[in-house]
Short mmCIF file of C-alpha atoms and ligand atoms in Angstrom, two decimals:
data_model
loop_
_atom_site.label_atom_id
_atom_site.label_comp_id
_atom_site.label_asym_id
_atom_site.label_seq_id
_atom_site.Cartn_x
_atom_site.Cartn_y
_atom_site.Cartn_z
CA MET K 202 82.44 40.51 -5.80
CA ALA K 203 80.38 43.64 -5.13
CA ASP K 204 76.88 43.01 -3.80
CA HIS K 205 74.26 42.75 -6.50
CA LEU K 206 71.16 40.89 -7.56
CA VAL K 207 70.32 39.19 -10.83
CA ARG K 208 66.87 38.47 -12.21
CA LEU K 209 65.61 36.18 -14.88
CA ILE K 210 62.44 34.62 -16.19
CA THR K 211 61.99 31.32 -18.00
CA ARG K 212 61.34 31.69 -21.74
CA ASP K 213 57.80 30.40 -21.29
CA GLY K 214 57.23 33.16 -18.73
CA THR K 215 56.02 30.86 -15.95
CA LEU K 216 58.90 31.04 -13.49
CA ARG K 217 60.88 34.02 -12.31
CA ALA K 218 64.01 33.97 -10.22
CA VAL K 219 66.09 36.48 -8.28
CA ALA K 220 69.45 35.72 -6.68
CA ALA K 221 71.57 38.09 -4.64
CA GLU K 222 74.88 38.45 -2.93
CA THR K 223 74.52 40.73 0.11
CA THR K 224 77.76 40.13 2.03
CA LEU K 225 78.93 43.76 2.30
CA LEU K 226 75.43 45.05 2.90
CA VAL K 227 74.80 42.63 5.79
CA GLU K 228 78.25 43.30 7.29
CA GLU K 229 77.44 47.01 7.22
CA CYS K 230 74.10 46.36 8.96
CA ARG K 231 75.95 44.31 11.61
CA HIS K 232 78.50 47.05 12.15
CA ARG K 233 75.89 49.80 12.42
CA GLN K 234 73.55 47.84 14.69
CA GLN K 235 76.31 46.17 16.76
CA THR K 236 74.44 42.88 16.71
CA ASP K 237 75.54 39.67 18.41
CA PRO K 238 76.05 36.67 16.09
CA THR K 239 72.53 35.23 16.22
CA ALA K 240 71.05 38.71 15.77
CA THR K 241 73.44 39.33 12.84
CA VAL K 242 72.18 36.22 11.06
CA ALA K 243 68.53 37.15 11.67
CA LEU K 244 69.08 40.75 10.56
CA GLY K 245 71.08 39.58 7.53
CA ARG K 246 68.31 37.24 6.50
CA ILE K 247 65.62 39.91 6.60
CA ALA K 248 67.89 42.39 4.79
CA THR K 249 68.62 39.78 2.11
CA ALA K 250 64.92 38.92 1.84
CA ALA K 251 64.11 42.60 1.29
CA ALA K 252 66.90 42.91 -1.29
CA LEU K 253 65.50 39.93 -3.22
CA MET K 254 61.97 41.36 -3.14
CA GLY K 255 63.36 44.69 -4.31
CA GLY K 256 64.23 42.83 -7.50
CA LEU K 257 60.49 42.57 -8.17
CA LEU K 258 59.85 46.33 -7.81
CA LYS K 259 59.74 48.95 -10.55
CA GLY K 260 60.37 52.67 -10.81
CA GLU K 261 59.91 54.45 -7.50
CA GLN K 262 58.18 51.55 -5.73
CA ARG K 263 59.42 50.70 -2.23
CA LEU K 264 58.83 47.96 0.28
CA ALA K 265 59.29 47.14 3.93
CA LEU K 266 59.48 43.74 5.61
CA ILE K 267 58.76 43.61 9.31
CA VAL K 268 59.06 40.57 11.57
CA GLU K 269 57.51 40.92 14.99
CA GLY K 270 58.09 37.96 17.22
CA SER K 271 58.00 36.80 20.82
CA GLY K 272 61.79 36.28 20.93
CA PRO K 273 64.51 38.53 22.37
CA LEU K 274 65.03 40.53 19.13
CA LYS K 275 61.36 41.65 19.33
CA ARG K 276 61.12 43.38 15.95
CA LEU K 277 63.21 43.38 12.77
CA GLN K 278 62.63 45.63 9.81
CA ALA K 279 64.23 45.91 6.38
CA GLU K 280 63.37 48.35 3.62
CA THR K 281 64.34 48.63 -0.01
CA ASP K 282 63.49 50.16 -3.36
CA ALA K 283 63.80 49.18 -7.01
CA HIS K 284 67.35 50.58 -7.16
CA GLY K 285 68.98 48.15 -4.74
CA ARG K 286 69.18 50.50 -1.78
CA VAL K 287 68.62 48.52 1.41
CA ARG K 288 68.53 49.38 5.10
CA ALA K 289 67.65 47.25 8.11
CA THR K 290 67.20 47.60 11.83
CA LEU K 291 66.11 45.60 14.85
CA LYS K 292 64.68 46.55 18.20
CA VAL K 293 67.13 44.58 20.37
CA PRO K 294 70.54 43.84 18.83
CA VAL K 295 71.57 41.10 21.27
CA ALA K 296 69.79 37.72 21.21
CA ASP K 297 72.12 36.17 23.79
CA LEU K 298 71.11 32.63 22.84
CA PRO K 299 73.30 29.52 22.65
CA PRO K 300 73.54 27.70 19.30
CA ARG K 301 70.91 25.05 18.66
CA ASP K 302 71.97 21.83 16.89
CA GLY K 303 75.25 23.55 15.99
CA ARG K 304 73.52 26.48 14.26
CA PHE K 305 72.65 30.02 15.27
CA ASP K 306 69.20 29.87 16.83
CA VAL K 307 67.50 32.41 14.58
CA ALA K 308 64.03 31.00 15.22
CA GLY K 309 64.59 31.30 18.96
CA ALA K 310 65.90 34.86 18.58
CA VAL K 311 62.90 35.89 16.45
CA GLY K 312 60.47 33.94 18.63
CA HIS K 313 58.07 31.19 17.66
CA ALA K 314 54.93 33.32 17.86
CA GLY K 315 54.58 36.42 15.77
CA PHE K 316 53.92 37.94 12.38
CA LEU K 317 55.63 38.85 9.15
CA HIS K 318 54.34 42.07 7.63
CA VAL K 319 54.94 43.17 4.06
CA ILE K 320 54.24 46.80 3.22
CA LYS K 321 54.60 47.89 -0.40
CA ASP K 322 54.45 51.46 -1.59
CA LEU K 323 53.53 50.90 -5.21
CA GLY K 324 52.81 54.55 -5.91
CA LEU K 325 49.09 54.02 -5.33
CA LYS K 326 46.97 56.06 -2.94
CA GLU K 327 47.34 53.56 -0.11
CA PRO K 328 50.27 51.22 0.47
CA TYR K 329 49.64 47.49 0.07
CA ARG K 330 49.78 45.62 3.39
CA GLY K 331 50.05 41.87 3.81
CA MET K 332 50.60 39.83 6.92
CA VAL K 333 51.12 36.18 7.85
CA GLN K 334 51.74 34.37 11.09
CA LEU K 335 55.33 33.21 11.48
CA ALA K 336 55.64 29.60 10.28
CA THR K 337 59.13 28.50 11.36
CA SER K 338 60.53 31.94 12.37
CA GLU K 339 63.57 31.24 10.15
CA ILE K 340 62.43 34.22 7.97
CA GLY K 341 62.93 32.49 4.57
CA ASP K 342 60.12 29.99 5.22
CA ASP K 343 57.94 32.75 6.61
CA LEU K 344 58.41 34.79 3.45
CA ALA K 345 57.55 31.74 1.32
CA THR K 346 54.39 31.32 3.40
CA TYR K 347 53.55 34.97 2.84
CA PHE K 348 53.93 34.62 -0.94
CA ALA K 349 51.84 31.43 -1.01
CA THR K 350 48.98 32.71 1.15
CA SER K 351 48.85 36.49 0.64
CA GLU K 352 49.95 36.74 -2.99
CA GLN K 353 49.00 33.20 -4.13
CA ILE K 354 52.45 32.78 -5.70
CA PRO K 355 54.12 29.46 -4.84
CA SER K 356 57.69 30.47 -3.99
CA SER K 357 60.90 29.05 -2.75
CA VAL K 358 63.13 31.31 -0.65
CA ALA K 359 66.68 30.60 0.49
CA LEU K 360 68.52 33.07 2.71
CA GLY K 361 71.96 32.62 4.19
CA VAL K 362 74.42 34.51 6.38
CA ALA K 363 77.80 33.06 7.35
CA LEU K 364 80.14 34.57 9.96
CA ASP K 365 83.87 34.22 10.60
CA HIS K 366 85.55 33.64 13.97
CA ASP K 367 85.40 37.38 14.71
CA MET K 368 81.65 37.20 14.10
CA ARG K 369 81.88 39.36 11.00
CA VAL K 370 79.89 38.53 7.91
CA THR K 371 81.93 36.53 5.39
CA ALA K 372 79.10 35.61 3.06
CA ALA K 373 75.45 36.51 2.74
CA GLY K 374 72.94 36.03 -0.02
CA GLY K 375 70.01 34.05 -1.23
CA PHE K 376 67.56 33.40 -3.96
CA LEU K 377 63.85 33.54 -4.65
CA LEU K 378 62.01 31.35 -7.17
CA GLN K 379 58.39 32.08 -8.04
CA LEU K 380 55.96 30.02 -10.08
CA LEU K 381 53.74 32.34 -12.09
CA PRO K 382 50.21 31.58 -13.34
CA GLY K 383 50.20 28.82 -15.94
CA GLY K 384 53.37 27.33 -14.47
CA ASP K 385 53.92 23.60 -14.72
CA PRO K 386 53.78 21.85 -11.32
CA ALA K 387 56.18 19.27 -12.78
CA LEU K 388 58.77 22.03 -13.06
CA VAL K 389 58.33 22.76 -9.36
CA GLU K 390 58.94 19.11 -8.54
CA GLN K 391 62.05 19.12 -10.70
CA LEU K 392 63.33 22.28 -9.01
CA GLU K 393 62.57 20.98 -5.54
CA GLY K 394 64.74 17.98 -6.33
CA ARG K 395 67.57 20.30 -7.37
CA LEU K 396 67.10 22.59 -4.38
CA ALA K 397 67.43 19.62 -2.05
CA HIS K 398 70.88 18.88 -3.49
CA LEU K 399 72.11 22.47 -3.78
CA PRO K 400 74.54 23.60 -1.06
CA PRO K 401 73.37 26.63 1.00
CA PRO K 402 73.79 30.01 -0.76
CA THR K 403 76.60 31.02 1.61
CA THR K 404 78.62 27.89 0.76
CA LEU K 405 78.25 28.64 -2.96
CA LEU K 406 79.13 32.32 -2.51
CA ARG K 407 82.19 31.40 -0.47
CA GLN K 408 83.25 29.06 -3.26
CA GLY K 409 83.08 32.06 -5.58
CA VAL K 410 79.84 30.98 -7.28
CA ALA K 411 78.16 34.25 -8.32
CA PRO K 412 74.38 34.78 -8.09
CA THR K 413 74.05 34.28 -11.88
CA ALA K 414 75.83 30.95 -11.62
CA ILE K 415 73.61 29.89 -8.70
CA LEU K 416 70.54 30.42 -10.88
CA GLU K 417 72.25 28.62 -13.79
CA ARG K 418 72.76 25.59 -11.57
CA LEU K 419 69.17 25.66 -10.38
CA LEU K 420 67.66 26.15 -13.82
CA ASP K 421 70.15 24.11 -15.83
CA GLY K 422 68.61 23.00 -19.11
CA ILE K 423 65.57 25.32 -18.79
CA PRO K 424 65.56 28.16 -21.36
CA THR K 425 65.65 31.53 -19.58
CA THR K 426 65.79 35.23 -20.40
CA PRO K 427 68.01 37.40 -18.19
CA LEU K 428 66.29 40.52 -16.80
CA GLY K 429 69.42 42.31 -15.71
CA GLN K 430 71.54 43.05 -12.66
CA ILE K 431 71.10 45.67 -9.94
CA PRO K 432 73.93 46.69 -7.60
CA LEU K 433 72.95 46.38 -3.92
CA GLU K 434 74.13 48.76 -1.25
CA PHE K 435 73.31 49.91 2.26
CA ALA K 436 71.61 53.28 1.98
CA CYS K 437 69.54 55.16 4.52
CA SER K 438 66.97 57.72 3.46
CA CYS K 439 66.99 59.58 6.78
CA SER K 440 67.65 63.33 6.82
CA ARG K 441 67.76 66.21 9.26
CA ALA K 442 64.47 67.50 7.86
CA GLN K 443 62.81 64.12 8.47
CA VAL K 444 64.13 63.94 12.04
CA SER K 445 62.91 67.47 12.77
CA GLY K 446 59.51 66.24 11.52
CA VAL K 447 59.68 63.48 14.13
CA LEU K 448 60.43 66.07 16.83
CA ARG K 449 57.45 68.12 15.65
CA LEU K 450 55.28 65.01 16.05
CA LEU K 451 56.25 64.81 19.71
CA GLY K 452 53.97 67.79 20.24
CA ALA K 453 54.21 71.02 22.19
CA ALA K 454 54.06 69.56 25.70
CA GLU K 455 56.87 67.07 25.16
CA LEU K 456 59.06 69.64 23.37
CA ASP K 457 58.57 72.06 26.27
CA GLU K 458 59.65 69.31 28.62
CA ILE K 459 62.80 68.58 26.59
CA LEU K 460 63.60 72.32 26.44
CA ALA K 461 63.16 72.68 30.19
CA GLU K 462 65.05 69.52 31.17
CA GLN K 463 67.80 68.91 28.58
CA GLY K 464 67.69 72.09 26.52
CA GLU K 465 68.76 70.08 23.46
CA ALA K 466 67.98 66.77 21.83
CA THR K 467 69.86 64.08 19.96
CA VAL K 468 67.81 61.76 17.81
CA THR K 469 69.53 58.67 16.42
CA CYS K 470 68.27 57.06 13.21
CA ASP K 471 67.13 53.49 13.91
CA PHE K 472 68.52 52.24 10.61
CA CYS K 473 71.94 53.89 10.11
CA LYS K 474 72.52 54.99 13.74
CA GLU K 475 73.49 58.47 12.58
CA PRO K 476 72.93 60.91 15.47
CA TYR K 477 71.11 64.17 14.70
CA ARG K 478 71.75 66.81 17.33
CA PHE K 479 69.32 69.71 17.79
CA GLU K 480 70.46 72.74 19.81
CA ARG K 481 68.12 74.82 21.95
CA GLU K 482 67.54 77.45 19.22
CA GLU K 483 66.55 74.76 16.71
CA LEU K 484 64.20 73.10 19.21
CA GLU K 485 62.67 76.48 20.00
CA ALA K 486 62.14 77.10 16.28
CA ILE K 487 60.38 73.73 15.94
CA ARG K 488 58.33 74.49 19.08
CA ALA K 489 57.39 77.92 17.72
CA GLY K 490 56.08 76.26 14.53
CA LEU K 491 53.48 74.33 16.54
CA SER K 492 50.14 76.04 16.88
CA SER K 493 48.99 74.63 20.23
CA PRO K 494 49.81 76.77 23.26
CA ALA K 495 52.25 75.69 25.93
CA PRO K 496 50.50 73.71 28.67
CA SER K 497 51.97 75.89 31.41
CA GLY K 498 51.93 79.73 31.28
CA GLU K 499 48.67 81.38 30.44
ZN1 ZN X 220 69.43 56.80 8.80
#
């Protein structure tokens, strides 16, 4: 099934839920970033987490999730909007770690010390910024900690990425449950009991259980109102104009150095890995647009 997310809210308005299948999206991230298996799972989890949170956005709102940890991957980042467009990147694509207890060692790859940052562009003057210390470094738990402490919304987050023997992504997805003000703590207890018995999202997705059906199983017997589906896809917002802006930010001195030494520049987008090549004339035009004088010369 094509990647998508589904959203719903209980009829009494006290619990909202988002579930997503992100298999193709995460496989595309893996392919573009050339990650090793443990890095693929970590990157897939943060991309899925962002996709789920995108289900809570409206209009032109956007958000970024950043995990900075002491592990070999160093920094992972995923971004999304309210239209299901997701992109993700990581600083180091190879964790090079052995499995731990038969599972990919995501926590080891992320590192046990570090932070999860949430940046939301809600169309206000300043973006919203929240941050928590990593709890387990498994990403899902860290996001739940963020919701509980920074947004005061008790949440349950499940994220999963499964790989085949060729280390490609065969299933990825997850769900997010949030107890809203006025919610009944008894409902949380009931759901926790169900969560404990629910197979991981990847097992369900591989069995052909769609995101809607995952939520139906979780919320069986609880009256809900569906809030619609959003298709999910990998999409990068980078452009030549944006990259030339980055070159401009390097400043006159550095541009002069590039012109003298290489005479051209290729800038690769961190997210989609698309290379943007700038010939001498284009670099000179960018350099000419900068007001500060060249450091050498007069
Ligand atoms: Zn890009």
